[in-house]
Coordinates of C-alpha atoms in Angstrom, one line a residue:
X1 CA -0.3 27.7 -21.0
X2 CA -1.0 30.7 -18.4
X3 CA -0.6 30.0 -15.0
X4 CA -3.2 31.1 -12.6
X5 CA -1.4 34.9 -10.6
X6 CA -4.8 34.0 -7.9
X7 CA -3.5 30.2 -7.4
X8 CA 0.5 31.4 -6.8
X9 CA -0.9 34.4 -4.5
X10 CA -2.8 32.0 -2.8
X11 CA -0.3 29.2 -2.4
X12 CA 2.0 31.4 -1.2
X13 CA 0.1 32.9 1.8
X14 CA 0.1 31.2 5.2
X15 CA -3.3 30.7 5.2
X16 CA -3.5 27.6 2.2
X17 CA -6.4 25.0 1.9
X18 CA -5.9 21.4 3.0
X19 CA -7.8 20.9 -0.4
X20 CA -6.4 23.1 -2.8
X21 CA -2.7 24.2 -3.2
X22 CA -0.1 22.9 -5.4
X23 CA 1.4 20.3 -4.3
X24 CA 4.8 21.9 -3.3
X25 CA 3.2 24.5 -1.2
X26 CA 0.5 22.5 0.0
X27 CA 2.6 20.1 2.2
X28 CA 4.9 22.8 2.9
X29 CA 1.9 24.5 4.7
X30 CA 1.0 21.7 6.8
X31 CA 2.9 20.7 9.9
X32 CA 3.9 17.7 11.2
X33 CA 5.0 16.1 13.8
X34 CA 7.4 13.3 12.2
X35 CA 10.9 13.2 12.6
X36 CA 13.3 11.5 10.1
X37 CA 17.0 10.3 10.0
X38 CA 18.5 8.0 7.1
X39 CA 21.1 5.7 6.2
X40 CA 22.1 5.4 2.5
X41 CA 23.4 2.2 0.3
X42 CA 27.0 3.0 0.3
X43 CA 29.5 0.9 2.3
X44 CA 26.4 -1.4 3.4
X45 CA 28.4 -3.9 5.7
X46 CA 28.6 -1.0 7.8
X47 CA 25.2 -0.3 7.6
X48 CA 22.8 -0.5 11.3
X49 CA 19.3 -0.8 11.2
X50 CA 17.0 -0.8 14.3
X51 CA 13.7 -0.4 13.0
X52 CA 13.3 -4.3 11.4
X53 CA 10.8 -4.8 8.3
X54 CA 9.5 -7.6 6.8
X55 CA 11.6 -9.7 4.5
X56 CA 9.5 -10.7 1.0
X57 CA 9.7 -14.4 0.9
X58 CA 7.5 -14.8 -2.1
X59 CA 7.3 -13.1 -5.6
X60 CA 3.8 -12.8 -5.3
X61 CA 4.7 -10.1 -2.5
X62 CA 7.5 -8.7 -4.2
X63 CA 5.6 -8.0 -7.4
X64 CA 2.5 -6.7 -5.1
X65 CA 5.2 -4.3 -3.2
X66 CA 6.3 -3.3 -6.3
X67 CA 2.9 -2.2 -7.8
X68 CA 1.9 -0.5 -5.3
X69 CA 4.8 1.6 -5.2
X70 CA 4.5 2.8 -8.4
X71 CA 1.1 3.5 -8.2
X72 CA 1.9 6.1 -5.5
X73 CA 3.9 7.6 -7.3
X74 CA 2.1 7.8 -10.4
X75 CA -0.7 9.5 -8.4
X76 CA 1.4 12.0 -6.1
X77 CA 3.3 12.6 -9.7
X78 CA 0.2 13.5 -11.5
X79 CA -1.4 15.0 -8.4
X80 CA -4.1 17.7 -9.6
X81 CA -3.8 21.1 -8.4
X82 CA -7.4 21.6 -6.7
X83 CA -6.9 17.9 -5.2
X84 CA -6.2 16.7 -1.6
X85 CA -3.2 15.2 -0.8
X86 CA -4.6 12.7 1.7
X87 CA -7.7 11.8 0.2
X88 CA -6.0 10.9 -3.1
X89 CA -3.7 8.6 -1.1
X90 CA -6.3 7.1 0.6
X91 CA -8.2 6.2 -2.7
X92 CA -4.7 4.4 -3.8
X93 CA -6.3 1.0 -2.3
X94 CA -3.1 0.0 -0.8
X95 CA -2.1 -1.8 2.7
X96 CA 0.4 0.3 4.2
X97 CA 3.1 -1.8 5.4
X98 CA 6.9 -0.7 6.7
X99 CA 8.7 -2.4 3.5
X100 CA 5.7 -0.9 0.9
X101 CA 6.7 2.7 2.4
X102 CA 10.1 2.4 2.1
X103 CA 10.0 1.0 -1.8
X104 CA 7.6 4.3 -2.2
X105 CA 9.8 6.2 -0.6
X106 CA 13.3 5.0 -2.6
X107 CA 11.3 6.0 -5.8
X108 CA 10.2 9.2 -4.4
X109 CA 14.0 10.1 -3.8
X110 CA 14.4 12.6 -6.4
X111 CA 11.2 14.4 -4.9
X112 CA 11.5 15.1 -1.8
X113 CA 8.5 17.3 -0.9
X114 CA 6.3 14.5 -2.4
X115 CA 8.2 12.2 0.0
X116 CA 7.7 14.3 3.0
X117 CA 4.0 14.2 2.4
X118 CA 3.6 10.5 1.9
X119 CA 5.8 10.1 4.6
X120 CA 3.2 12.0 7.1
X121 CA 0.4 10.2 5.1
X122 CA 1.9 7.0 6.1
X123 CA 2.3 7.8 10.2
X124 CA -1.3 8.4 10.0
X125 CA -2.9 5.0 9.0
X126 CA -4.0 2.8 11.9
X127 CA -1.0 0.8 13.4
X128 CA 1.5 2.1 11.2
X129 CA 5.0 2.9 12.9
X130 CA 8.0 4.1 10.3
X131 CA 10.9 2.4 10.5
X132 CA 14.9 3.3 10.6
X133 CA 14.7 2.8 6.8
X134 CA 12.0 4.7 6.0
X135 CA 13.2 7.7 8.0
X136 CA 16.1 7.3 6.4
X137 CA 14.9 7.2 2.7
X138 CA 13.3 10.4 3.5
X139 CA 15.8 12.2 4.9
X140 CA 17.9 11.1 1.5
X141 CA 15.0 12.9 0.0
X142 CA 15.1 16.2 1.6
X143 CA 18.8 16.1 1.7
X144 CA 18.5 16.8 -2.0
X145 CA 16.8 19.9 -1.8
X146 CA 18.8 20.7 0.9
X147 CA 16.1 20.8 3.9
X148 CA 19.2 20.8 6.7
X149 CA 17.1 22.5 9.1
X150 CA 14.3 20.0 8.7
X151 CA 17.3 17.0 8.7
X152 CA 18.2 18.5 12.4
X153 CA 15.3 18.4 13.5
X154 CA 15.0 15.1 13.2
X155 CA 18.3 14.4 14.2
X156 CA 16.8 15.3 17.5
X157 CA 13.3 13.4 17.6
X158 CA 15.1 9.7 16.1
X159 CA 17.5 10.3 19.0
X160 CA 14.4 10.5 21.9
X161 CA 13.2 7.2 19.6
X162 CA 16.4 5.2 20.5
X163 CA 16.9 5.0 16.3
X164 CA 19.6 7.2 15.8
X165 CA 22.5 5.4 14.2
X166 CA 25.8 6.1 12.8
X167 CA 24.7 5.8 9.3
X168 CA 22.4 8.5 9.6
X169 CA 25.3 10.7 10.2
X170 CA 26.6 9.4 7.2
X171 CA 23.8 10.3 5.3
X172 CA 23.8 13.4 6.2
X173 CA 27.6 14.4 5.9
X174 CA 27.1 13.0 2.0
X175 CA 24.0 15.7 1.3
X176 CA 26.4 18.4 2.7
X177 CA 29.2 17.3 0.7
X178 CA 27.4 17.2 -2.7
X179 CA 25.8 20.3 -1.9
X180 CA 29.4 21.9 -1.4
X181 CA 28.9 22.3 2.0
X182 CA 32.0 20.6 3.0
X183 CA 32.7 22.2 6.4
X184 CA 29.4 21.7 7.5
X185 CA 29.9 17.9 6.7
X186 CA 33.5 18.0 8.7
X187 CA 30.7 19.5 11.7
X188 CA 28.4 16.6 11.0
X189 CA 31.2 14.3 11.9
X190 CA 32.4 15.7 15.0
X191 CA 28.8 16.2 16.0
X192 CA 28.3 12.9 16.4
X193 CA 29.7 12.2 19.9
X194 CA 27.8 14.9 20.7
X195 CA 25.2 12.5 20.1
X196 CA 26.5 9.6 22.1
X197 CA 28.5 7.6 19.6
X198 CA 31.8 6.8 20.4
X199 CA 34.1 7.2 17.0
X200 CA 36.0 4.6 15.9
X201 CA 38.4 3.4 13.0
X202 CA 35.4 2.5 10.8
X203 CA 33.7 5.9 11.5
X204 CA 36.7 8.1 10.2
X205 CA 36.9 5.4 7.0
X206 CA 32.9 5.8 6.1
X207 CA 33.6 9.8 6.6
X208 CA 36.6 9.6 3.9
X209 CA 34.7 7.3 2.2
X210 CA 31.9 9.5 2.1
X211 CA 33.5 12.9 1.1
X212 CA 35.7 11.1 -1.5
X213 CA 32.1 9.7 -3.3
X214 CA 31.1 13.4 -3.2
X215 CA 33.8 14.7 -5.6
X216 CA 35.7 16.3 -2.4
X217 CA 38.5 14.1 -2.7
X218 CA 41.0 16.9 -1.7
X219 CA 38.9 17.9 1.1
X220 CA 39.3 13.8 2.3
X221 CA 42.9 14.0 1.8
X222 CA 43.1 17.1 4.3
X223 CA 40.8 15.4 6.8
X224 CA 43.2 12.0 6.6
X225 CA 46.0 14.2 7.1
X226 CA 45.1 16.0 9.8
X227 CA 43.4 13.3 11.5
X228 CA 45.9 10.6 11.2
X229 CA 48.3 12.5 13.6
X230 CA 45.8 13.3 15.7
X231 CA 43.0 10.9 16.5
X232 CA 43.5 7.5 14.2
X233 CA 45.7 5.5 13.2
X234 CA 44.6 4.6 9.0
X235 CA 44.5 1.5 7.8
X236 CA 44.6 -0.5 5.2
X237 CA 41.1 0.8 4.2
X238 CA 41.7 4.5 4.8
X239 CA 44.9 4.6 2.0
X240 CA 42.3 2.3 -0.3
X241 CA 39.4 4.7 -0.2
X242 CA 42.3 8.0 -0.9
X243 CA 43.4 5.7 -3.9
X244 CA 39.7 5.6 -4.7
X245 CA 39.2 8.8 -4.3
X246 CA 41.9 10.5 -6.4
X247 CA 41.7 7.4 -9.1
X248 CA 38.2 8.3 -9.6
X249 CA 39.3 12.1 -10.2
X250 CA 41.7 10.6 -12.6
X251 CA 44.9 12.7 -11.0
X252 CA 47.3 10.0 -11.1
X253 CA 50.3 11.7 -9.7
X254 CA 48.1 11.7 -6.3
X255 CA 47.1 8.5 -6.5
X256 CA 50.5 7.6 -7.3
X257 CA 51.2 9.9 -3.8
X258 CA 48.9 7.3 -2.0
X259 CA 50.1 4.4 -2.7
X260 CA 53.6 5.2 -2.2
X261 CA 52.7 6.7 0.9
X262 CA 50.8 3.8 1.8
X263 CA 53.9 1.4 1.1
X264 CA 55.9 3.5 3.1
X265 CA 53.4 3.0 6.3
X266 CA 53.6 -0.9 6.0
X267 CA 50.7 -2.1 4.0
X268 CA 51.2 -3.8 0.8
X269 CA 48.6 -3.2 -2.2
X270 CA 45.9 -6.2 -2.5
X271 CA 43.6 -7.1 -4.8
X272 CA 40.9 -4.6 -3.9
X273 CA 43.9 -1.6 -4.2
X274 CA 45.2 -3.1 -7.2
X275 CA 41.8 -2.8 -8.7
X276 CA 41.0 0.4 -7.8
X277 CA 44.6 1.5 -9.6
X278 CA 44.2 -0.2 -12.7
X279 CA 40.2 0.8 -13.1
X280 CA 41.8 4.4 -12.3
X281 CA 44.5 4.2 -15.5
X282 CA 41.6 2.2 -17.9
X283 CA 39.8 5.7 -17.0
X284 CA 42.8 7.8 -17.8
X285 CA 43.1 5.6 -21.1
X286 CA 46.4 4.3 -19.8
X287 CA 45.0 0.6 -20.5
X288 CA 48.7 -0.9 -20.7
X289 CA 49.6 0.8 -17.1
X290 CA 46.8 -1.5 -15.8
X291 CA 48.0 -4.7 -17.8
X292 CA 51.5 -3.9 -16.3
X293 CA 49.4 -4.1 -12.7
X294 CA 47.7 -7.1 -13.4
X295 CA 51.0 -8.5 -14.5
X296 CA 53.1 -7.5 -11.2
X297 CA 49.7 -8.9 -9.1
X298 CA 49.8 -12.1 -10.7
X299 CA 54.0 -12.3 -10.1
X300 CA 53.0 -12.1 -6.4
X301 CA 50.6 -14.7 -6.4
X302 CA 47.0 -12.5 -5.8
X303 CA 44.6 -14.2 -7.2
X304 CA 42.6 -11.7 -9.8
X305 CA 39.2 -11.2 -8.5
X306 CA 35.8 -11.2 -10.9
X307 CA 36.1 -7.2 -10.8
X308 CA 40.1 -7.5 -12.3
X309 CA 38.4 -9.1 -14.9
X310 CA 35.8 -6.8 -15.3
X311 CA 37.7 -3.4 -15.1
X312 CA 40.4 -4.9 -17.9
X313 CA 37.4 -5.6 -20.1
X314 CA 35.6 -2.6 -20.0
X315 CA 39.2 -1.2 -20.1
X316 CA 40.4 -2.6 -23.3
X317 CA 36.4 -2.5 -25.0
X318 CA 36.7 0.8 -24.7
X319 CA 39.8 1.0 -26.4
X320 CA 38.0 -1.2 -29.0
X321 CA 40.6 -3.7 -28.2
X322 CA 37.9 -6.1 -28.4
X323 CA 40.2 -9.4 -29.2
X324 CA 41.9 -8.7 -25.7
X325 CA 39.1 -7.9 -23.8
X326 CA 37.7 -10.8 -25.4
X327 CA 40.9 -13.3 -24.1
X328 CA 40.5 -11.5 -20.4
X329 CA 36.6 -12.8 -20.2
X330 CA 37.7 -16.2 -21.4
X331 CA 41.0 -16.8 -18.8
X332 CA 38.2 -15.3 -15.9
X333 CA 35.9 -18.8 -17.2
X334 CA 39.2 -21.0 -17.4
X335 CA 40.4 -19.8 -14.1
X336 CA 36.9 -20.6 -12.2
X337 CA 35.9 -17.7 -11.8
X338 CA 32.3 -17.6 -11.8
X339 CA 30.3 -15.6 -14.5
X340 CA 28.6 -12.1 -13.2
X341 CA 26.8 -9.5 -14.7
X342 CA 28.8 -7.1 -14.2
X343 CA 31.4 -9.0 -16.3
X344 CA 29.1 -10.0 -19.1
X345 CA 28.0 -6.3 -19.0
X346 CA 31.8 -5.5 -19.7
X347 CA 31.7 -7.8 -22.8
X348 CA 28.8 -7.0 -24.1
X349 CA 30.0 -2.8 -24.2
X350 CA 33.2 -4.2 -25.5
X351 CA 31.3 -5.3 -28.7
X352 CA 29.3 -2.3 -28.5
X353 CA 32.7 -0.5 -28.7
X354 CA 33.5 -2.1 -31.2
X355 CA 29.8 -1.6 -33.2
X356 CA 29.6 -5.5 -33.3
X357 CA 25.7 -5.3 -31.8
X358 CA 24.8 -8.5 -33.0
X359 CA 27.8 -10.1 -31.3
X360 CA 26.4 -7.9 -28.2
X361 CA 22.8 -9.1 -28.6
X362 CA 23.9 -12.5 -28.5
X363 CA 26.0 -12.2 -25.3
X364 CA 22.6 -11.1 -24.4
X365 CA 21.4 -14.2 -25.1
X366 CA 24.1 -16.0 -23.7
X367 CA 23.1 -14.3 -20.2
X368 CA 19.8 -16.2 -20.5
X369 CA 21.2 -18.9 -21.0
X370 CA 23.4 -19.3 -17.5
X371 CA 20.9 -17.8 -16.2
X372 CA 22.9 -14.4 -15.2
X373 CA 20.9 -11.7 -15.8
X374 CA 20.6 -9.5 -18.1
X375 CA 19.8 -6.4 -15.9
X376 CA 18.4 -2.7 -17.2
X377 CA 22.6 -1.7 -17.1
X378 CA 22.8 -4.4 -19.5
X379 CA 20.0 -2.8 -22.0
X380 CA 21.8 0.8 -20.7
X381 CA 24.6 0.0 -22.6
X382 CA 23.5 -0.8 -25.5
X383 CA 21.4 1.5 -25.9
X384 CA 23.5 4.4 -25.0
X385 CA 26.0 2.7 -27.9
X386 CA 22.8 2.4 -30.3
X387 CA 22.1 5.8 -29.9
X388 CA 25.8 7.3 -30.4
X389 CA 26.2 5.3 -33.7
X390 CA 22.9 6.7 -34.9
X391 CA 20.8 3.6 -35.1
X392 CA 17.9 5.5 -33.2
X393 CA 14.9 3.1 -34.7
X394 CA 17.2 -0.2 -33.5
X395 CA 17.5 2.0 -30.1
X396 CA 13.8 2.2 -29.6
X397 CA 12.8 -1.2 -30.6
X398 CA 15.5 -2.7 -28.4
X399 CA 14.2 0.3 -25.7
X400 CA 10.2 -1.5 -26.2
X401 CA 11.4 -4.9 -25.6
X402 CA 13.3 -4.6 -22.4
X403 CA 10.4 -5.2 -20.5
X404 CA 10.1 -9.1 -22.2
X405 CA 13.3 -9.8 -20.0
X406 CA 12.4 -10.2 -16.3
X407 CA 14.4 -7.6 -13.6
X408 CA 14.7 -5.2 -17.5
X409 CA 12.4 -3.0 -16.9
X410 CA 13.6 0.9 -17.8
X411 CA 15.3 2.9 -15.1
X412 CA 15.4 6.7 -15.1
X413 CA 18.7 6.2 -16.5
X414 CA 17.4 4.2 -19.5
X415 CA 14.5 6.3 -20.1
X416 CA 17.2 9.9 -20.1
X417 CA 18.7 7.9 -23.0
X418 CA 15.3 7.4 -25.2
X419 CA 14.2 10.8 -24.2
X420 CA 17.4 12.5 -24.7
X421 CA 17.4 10.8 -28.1
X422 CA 14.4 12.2 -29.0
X423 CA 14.8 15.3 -28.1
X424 CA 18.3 15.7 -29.6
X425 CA 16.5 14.8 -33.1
X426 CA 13.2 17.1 -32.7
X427 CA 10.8 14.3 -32.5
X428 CA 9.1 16.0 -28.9
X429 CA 5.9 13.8 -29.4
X430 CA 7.7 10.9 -29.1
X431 CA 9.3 12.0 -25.8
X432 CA 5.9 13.4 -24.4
X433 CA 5.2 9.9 -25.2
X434 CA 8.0 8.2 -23.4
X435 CA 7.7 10.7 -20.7
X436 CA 4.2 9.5 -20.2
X437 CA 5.2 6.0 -20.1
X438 CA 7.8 6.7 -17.7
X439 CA 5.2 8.0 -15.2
X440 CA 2.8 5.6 -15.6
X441 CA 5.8 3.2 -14.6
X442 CA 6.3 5.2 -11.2
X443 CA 9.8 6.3 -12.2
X444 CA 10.0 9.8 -10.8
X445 CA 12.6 12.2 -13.2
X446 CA 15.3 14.3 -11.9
X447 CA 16.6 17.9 -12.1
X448 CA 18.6 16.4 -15.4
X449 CA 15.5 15.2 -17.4
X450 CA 13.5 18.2 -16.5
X451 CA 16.0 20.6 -17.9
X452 CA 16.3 18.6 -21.5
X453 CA 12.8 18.7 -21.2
X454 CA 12.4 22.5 -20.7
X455 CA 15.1 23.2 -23.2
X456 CA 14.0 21.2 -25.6
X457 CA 11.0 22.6 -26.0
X458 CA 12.2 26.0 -25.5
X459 CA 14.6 25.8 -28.5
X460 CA 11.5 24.7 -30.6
X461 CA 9.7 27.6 -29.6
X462 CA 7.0 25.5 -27.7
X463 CA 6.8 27.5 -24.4
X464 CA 3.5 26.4 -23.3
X465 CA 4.8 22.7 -22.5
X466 CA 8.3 24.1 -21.5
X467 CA 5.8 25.8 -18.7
X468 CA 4.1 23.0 -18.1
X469 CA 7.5 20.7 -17.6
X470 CA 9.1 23.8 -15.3
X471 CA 6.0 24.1 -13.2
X472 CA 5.9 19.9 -12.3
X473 CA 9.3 20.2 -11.4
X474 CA 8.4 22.8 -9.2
X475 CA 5.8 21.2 -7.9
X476 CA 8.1 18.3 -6.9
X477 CA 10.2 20.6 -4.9
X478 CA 13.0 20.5 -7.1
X479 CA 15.1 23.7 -7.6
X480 CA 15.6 24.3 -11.2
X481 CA 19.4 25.2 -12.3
X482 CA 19.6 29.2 -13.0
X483 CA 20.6 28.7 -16.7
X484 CA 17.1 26.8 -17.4
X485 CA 15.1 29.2 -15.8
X486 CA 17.2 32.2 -16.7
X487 CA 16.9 31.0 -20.3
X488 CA 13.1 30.1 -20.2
X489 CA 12.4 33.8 -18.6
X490 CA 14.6 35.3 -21.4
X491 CA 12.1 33.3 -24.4
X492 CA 9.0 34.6 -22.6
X493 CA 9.6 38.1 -22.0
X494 CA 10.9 38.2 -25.7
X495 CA 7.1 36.9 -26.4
X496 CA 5.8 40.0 -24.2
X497 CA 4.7 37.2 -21.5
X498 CA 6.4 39.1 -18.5
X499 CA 2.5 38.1 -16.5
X500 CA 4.1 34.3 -16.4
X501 CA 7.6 35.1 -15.9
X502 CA 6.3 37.4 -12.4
X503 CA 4.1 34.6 -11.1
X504 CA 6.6 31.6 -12.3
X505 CA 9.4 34.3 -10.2
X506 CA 7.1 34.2 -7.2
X507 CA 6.6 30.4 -7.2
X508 CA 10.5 29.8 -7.7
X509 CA 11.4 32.0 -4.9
X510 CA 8.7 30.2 -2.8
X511 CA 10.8 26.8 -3.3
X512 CA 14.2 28.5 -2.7
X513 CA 13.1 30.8 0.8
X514 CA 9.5 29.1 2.0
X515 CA 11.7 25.6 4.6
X516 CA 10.1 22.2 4.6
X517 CA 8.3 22.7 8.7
X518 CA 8.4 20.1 11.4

């Protein structure tokens, strides 16, 4: 597959078609006037929305919502080149409505150039007003490719709105973070009584919170530090979300540091801190530290919560302790504790663990039967323990019939395992087939799926549809990692195809210089 030197000479002049540009450069050549700010899902009892939208209070409307969703996305996704974005949207048949943009725009989050353009779409239909959310969802969208300048900008307009909330900050401090941008999200903080907001307690948790969620757990600790002489006294919470933090990063001896240090202050573990430290030593595959906390929480009278149960089940499963994990599940029934997927989710990787799937498929059953779930994480987990063992033909079969359960259908996470699989054991037609599927579905892929994708068919010497998968991801504003491309550009200069390595060059350094404009 050769890619047009005229189209990428075109596309990356100032003077692009409305009708005919890739889709990456197309909207990035179009101004608009929108401005965007976003909450995100974490810590949602903080959460503040101003712009109300419609509750669902049918399934009728749900199920509509959800079709219509993903057949936006299946059409920005397979957008032709020489095709205009508005018209095509306009075709889609759909009644724009504040809670059908922001489902569009939650499944566009991994493209966030395509969100930006159905986003200005959207403003334009006849009554149409965007919401907190939906600003929000989009600015979660352009945080991933890491459209800061854009993000301030609209900082600025949702403020002149009156829709400016706290939890856009936070938003916006998580982008920087995971982008390694850490001062810049310390700035974001501060900025924010710049903006009018009074900081409080809760603020400097969600910021911890936050940075901690980001891998920047050290970073955290020296803003607690720092802070906690200076501006706020922590709480309870603050040493909780540290012991989080550092439990996730499986460094015990600091979490060890924190809850000392949080003894020492006045504040006595609970059950969400005892939790946290026995899901951080299952992690660590210290299983019996986390018995011998469950043990000294029980002598003090805390009564374990449904996630205790959980974390010491997925704890010992994992161990392929399965007769213990088994006893836990069964004292969480006798002790009232009512039944939760999450917990059933534990059991059923326990058996998985444990390569006892027919045990596992009838916990399945079980599920059904209570009527408590099963969920797509339910299917995840066995499929990801189908496909370690081997058992790929039992891992597509069970992958086919997730759809039979209702709330099953595949995920992107599901659909990395089946592709994965296939690609790992050479069968690329299969995954072109899944991959199809998954776009018919509206289930947009990420940066990860693209590059097994790419190298996949790279290492089997296919370079045509490694091309073809480098130049959609692209086209979806996603920046490719330097070992993909670097390794693609290597295969087809060794093939004398340096013509597609210059324009693919041009069209790259297009994404990483040409900013998303207001």
């Amino acid at each position: 597959m050769r890619l047009s030197s005229a189209l990428l000479r075109k596309a990356l002049t100032n003077t692009i078609s409305s009708s005919y540009a890739p889709p990456l450069l197309h909207i990035l050549s179009h101004s608009t006037n929108n401005q965007i700010i976003a909450p995100t899902n974490f810590y949602r009892e903080f959460h503040i929305t101003t712009g109300k939208i419609e509750n669902p209070n049918s399934s009728s409307l749900i199920n509509e919502i959800h079709n219509d969703s993903q057949k936006i996305c299946k059409v920005l996704t397979t957008l032709p080149k020489n095709a205009s974005f508005d018209s095509v949207l306009q075709n889609c048949g759909v009644e724009v409505t504040p809670i059908l943009v922001l489902e569009a725009l939650k499944k566009l989050s991994n493209a966030g150039v395509l969100a930006l353009g159905f986003f200005k779409w959207a403003e334009k239909q006849k009554g149409f007003q965007h919401t907190t959310e939906s600003y929000n969802a989009l600015i979660d969208s352009l945080g991933k490719i890491k459209q800061f300048k854009m993000i301030w900008v609209l900082v600025d307009s949702m403020k002149s709105k009156g829709i400016l909330t706290k939890c856009t900050f936070n938003l916006i401090i998580r982008r920087y973070a995971r982008a390694k941008k850490v001062d810049d999200a310390v700035r974001t903080f501060d900025k924010m009584e710049q903006y009018g907001m009074k900081l409080e307690l809760s603020d400097f948790n969600r910021f911890l919170d936050t940075l901690c969620k980001s891998r920047q757990v050290e970073k955290a600790h020296q803003v607690f530090d720092k802070m906690k002489t200076r501006r706020f006294r922590p709480d309870q919470k603050s040493y909780t979300i540290l012991l989080e933090g550092w439990g996730q990063q499986q460094n015990l001896l600091r979490l060890d540091e924190v809850y000392w240090e949080m003894k020492a202050d006045g504040f006595d573990p609970d059950v969400v801190a005892y939790g946290i430290i026995m899901n951080a030593y299952c992690k660590a595959g210290k299983v019996d530290r986390a018995l011998e906390k469950f043990n000294e929480m029980e002598v003090k009278g805390i009564e374990p919560s449904p996630h205790i149960y959980c974390i010491l089940i997925n704890g010992l499963g994992s161990e392929k302790r399965l007769g213990e994990a088994l006893k836990f599940h069964e004292m969480s029934k006798a002790g009232g504790v009512m039944p939760e997927v999450p917990t059933y989710n534990a059991v059923v990787g326990s058996y998985c663990w444990s390569m006892r799937f027919e045990e596992a498929f009838r916990v399945v059953d079980e599920m059904r039967r209570c009527g408590v779930g099963p969920n797509s994480r339910t299917y995840d987990i066995i499929l990801h323990h189908l496909v370690g063992a081997g058992r790929y033909k039992e891992a597509y079969l069970t992958f086919r019939k997730m759809g039979d359960d209702q709330g099953c259908d595949p995920t992107l996470s599901t659909y990395e395992i089946i592709l994965r699989m296939f690609c790992n054991n050479g069968e690329l037609n299969m995954a072109i087939q899944v991959w199809e599927q998954m776009e018919a579905k509206g289930v947009l892929p990420g940066m990860h799926l693209f590059a097994t994708m790419i190298n996949s068919f790279r290492h089997a010497n296919k370079l045509e549809v490694s091309i073809k998968y480098f130049d959609k991801m692209m086209d979806m504003g996603i920046r490719p990692p330097a070992s993909v491309f670097g390794n693609l550009k290597q295969a087809l200069l060794q093939q004398g195809k340096k013509d597609i390595v210059v324009a693919l060059t041009k069209k790259l350094d297009a994404i990483r210089t040409t900013p998303v404009k207001d």
